[in-house]
């Protein structure tokens, strides 16, 4: 039987693997992402010179792939913080290996999502007008406020629980990594020594952030939806949009989390930590949200469709029968019902089944964002022929670059940060192997305190960080 | 049609109140407003003068730095013009009978150098319920409850005390949420570097006339406040060969199509005037009188009109244009 100490050592060596070992495959992948990013940057430079003329957006369909990407990435960002906060708050016993990856996805996706708004602007160099002349009546300002708050909060929420692990890296990897990483570890571990006082503070901080971040995350995608629903357009102007967007955000966020977990598990052999149980639980979450999305969609389309007014008729035809029918039905059948079915059938209740469901969901949610943006604008407002929109090469390139930078930032983070929450997982494991420990204290912060004292006092936890004080 | 018709009865102008929103009062304006209470006792004449200056100051302090205060057409008593437009569809045949593109559109394009393909006043052809079609010239509706103003994050789209909505292209960040918000498809974006003829390049930019156009910003019909202040009529009104378009002032309750001067509210109510998409509550300042060009003998089954032209486009060197 493994002792806790051995178990922890193995976890540390597995977690530090991506940080210490870099294969040629890594550089190939890195290069590939750089190429796509480079192309996107070049295309953006063209857009900067010629204006949005290089896109296929025009007066009648005046938003397109960029705004789709904005909504999509902000949606994905709900993977992390929200999920990990909910799991922490409900003390889901299996959360520890999942949270760190999820929180990274959040921070990175938020950055990318927010940049797409700037990419979509006709005069990006005037971005600071938003601060100089901002009007709080505008849904765009609500977004600026919500997203910057969310970004700040999620960076704190990502880095705070990482402090003990960074301190461990600082102590253990000092002579194995270069100056840059050493500097990062020293700075971000904020002189962590694992003293009871520090642990108490950290526990408090995590609890507070966890409670604060849930309403912030919900508000973010709600105000994103309000950009659309505050207009007087058929298909957009509906009160269910906030719910639809938040549910969709968590839905696509969980799916992204599953995909990235599956990839990392495969590459770095984290089978022991990211077990089938984790995938299945996330799969159930996915199926539950899938079912909820079906309900929200039904409720929306039935209330709009039952009394079908003129603009609504056009909106429905293009969605159900005409231009966007393929996308729409893929979304409903593949993206919403698909995961539910995959999780219900015992044969597909496997890791492969969950990952398939996750891929379906991510694709479907991207399509959903796309057709929401485009069909809403396409409904003619006056007697004119409905316009059409097909993203140009420039738009696709920049979107691809967005995806590439998303992967790139996670790829880089792998080389620096502990992707598995070592101390939280050790704590969880300790609780697992010890015979039902005395009833856990009620405070979330409190069990963190308990765990840290038990892990950080292990014999070879490295020399106390002298250099850390600088 | 400026100060000559000063005798018009004010009591009949329910819309004639001066719309001074709290948001448009700056600090200086607010101080003056507070001072107004103390002025209650001063003789009427004097206070009327103070009012006049006060309104000017409020206007100057907020609306747009670009809009010089002394150009706001307040009259002696401190009243502010409330521009309006009445479009008589019975008289509009889309310029079919003369075989030209709609003259209002063309004149507006010439006057403002509106980049191709912008039609600030667009003549839509709509189907009639009983078959056939009607032409609907559609400028910006100058909503009194304007969705475009509400959503603009930087106040680049703003309401003026004259009841119109203007765009400050020097401030616009090109987010285009206003285009999504306008329910009348009345906003246009400079997707590329807009074509600018030499004469437009020389003009001093001002939201009142929007020339020269600048890339990455939104434009629309501005209701020609400069023309009105100069005592002439907007280009579109002047150009209409059928006198179908009326321009007026709800504050003074007067409207003219360049030939006759009438009472604006009476013109609207006597002819069953309506506004577009009234149910949205946008409260447009543009009224329509029903019809389909019958006053000039147009057969509603005679569909189609000439496409719009941008006559000056050849003079704009290296012009980039796009389609709508
Ligand atoms: S018609 Fe459109 S652009 Fe004009 S004021 Fe109304 S909402 Fe704004
Ligand atoms: S495009 Fe310009 S005018 Fe329109 S909402 Fe954005 S900043 Fe305001
Ligand atoms: S009022 Fe002026 S800007 Fe508006 S359509 Fe007429 S000419 Fe053009």
Coordinates of N, CA and C and ligand atoms in Angstrom, one line a residue, chain A residues 140, chain B residues 148 151-157 167-168 171-179 187 189 216-218, ligand 2:
Chain A
X140 N -22.5 47.9 -24.0 CA -21.0 47.6 -24.2 C -20.3 48.0 -22.9
Chain B
X148 N -30.5 54.0 -30.9 CA -29.1 54.1 -31.2 C -28.3 54.9 -30.2
X151 N -27.5 52.8 -26.8 CA -26.5 51.8 -26.7 C -25.1 52.3 -27.0
X152 N -24.9 53.5 -27.5 CA -23.6 53.9 -27.8 C -22.7 54.0 -26.5
X153 N -21.6 53.3 -26.5 CA -20.8 53.3 -25.3 C -20.0 54.6 -25.0
X154 N -19.8 55.4 -26.0 CA -19.0 56.6 -25.8 C -19.7 57.9 -26.1
X155 N -21.0 57.8 -26.3 CA -21.8 59.0 -26.5 C -21.4 59.7 -27.8
X156 N -20.9 58.9 -28.8 CA -20.6 59.4 -30.1 C -21.9 59.7 -30.8
X157 N -22.9 58.9 -30.5 CA -24.3 59.2 -31.1 C -25.0 60.0 -30.0
X167 N -24.1 62.2 -35.0 CA -23.0 61.3 -34.7 C -21.7 62.1 -34.8
X168 N -20.9 62.0 -33.7 CA -19.6 62.6 -33.7 C -18.6 61.6 -34.2
X171 N -15.4 60.8 -32.4 CA -15.4 60.1 -31.1 C -15.7 58.6 -31.3
X172 N -16.5 58.3 -32.4 CA -17.0 57.0 -32.7 C -15.9 56.0 -32.7
X173 N -16.1 54.9 -32.0 CA -15.0 53.8 -32.0 C -15.3 52.7 -32.9
X174 N -16.5 52.8 -33.6 CA -16.8 51.8 -34.7 C -17.2 50.5 -34.1
X175 N -17.9 50.5 -33.0 CA -18.3 49.2 -32.4 C -19.6 48.6 -33.1
X176 N -20.3 49.5 -33.7 CA -21.5 49.2 -34.5 C -22.7 48.6 -33.7
X177 N -22.7 48.8 -32.4 CA -23.9 48.3 -31.7 C -25.1 49.2 -32.1
X178 N -24.8 50.5 -32.5 CA -25.9 51.3 -32.9 C -26.6 50.8 -34.1
X179 N -25.8 50.2 -35.0 CA -26.4 49.7 -36.2 C -27.3 48.5 -35.9
X187 N -28.4 53.3 -40.4 CA -27.1 53.7 -40.1 C -26.1 53.0 -41.1
X189 N -21.9 52.3 -42.3 CA -20.6 52.2 -41.7 C -19.5 52.4 -42.8
X216 N -14.0 53.7 -40.7 CA -14.3 53.0 -39.4 C -15.3 53.7 -38.5
X217 N -16.1 54.6 -39.0 CA -17.1 55.2 -38.2 C -18.4 55.1 -38.9
X218 N -19.5 55.5 -38.1 CA -20.8 55.3 -38.5 C -21.3 56.7 -39.0
Ligands
LIG2 S1 -20.3 52.6 -33.8 FE1 -19.8 54.7 -33.1 S2 -21.7 55.8 -32.9 FE2 -22.2 53.6 -33.1 S3 -22.4 52.9 -31.0 FE3 -20.3 52.5 -31.6 S4 -19.2 54.3 -30.9 FE4 -21.4 54.9 -30.9

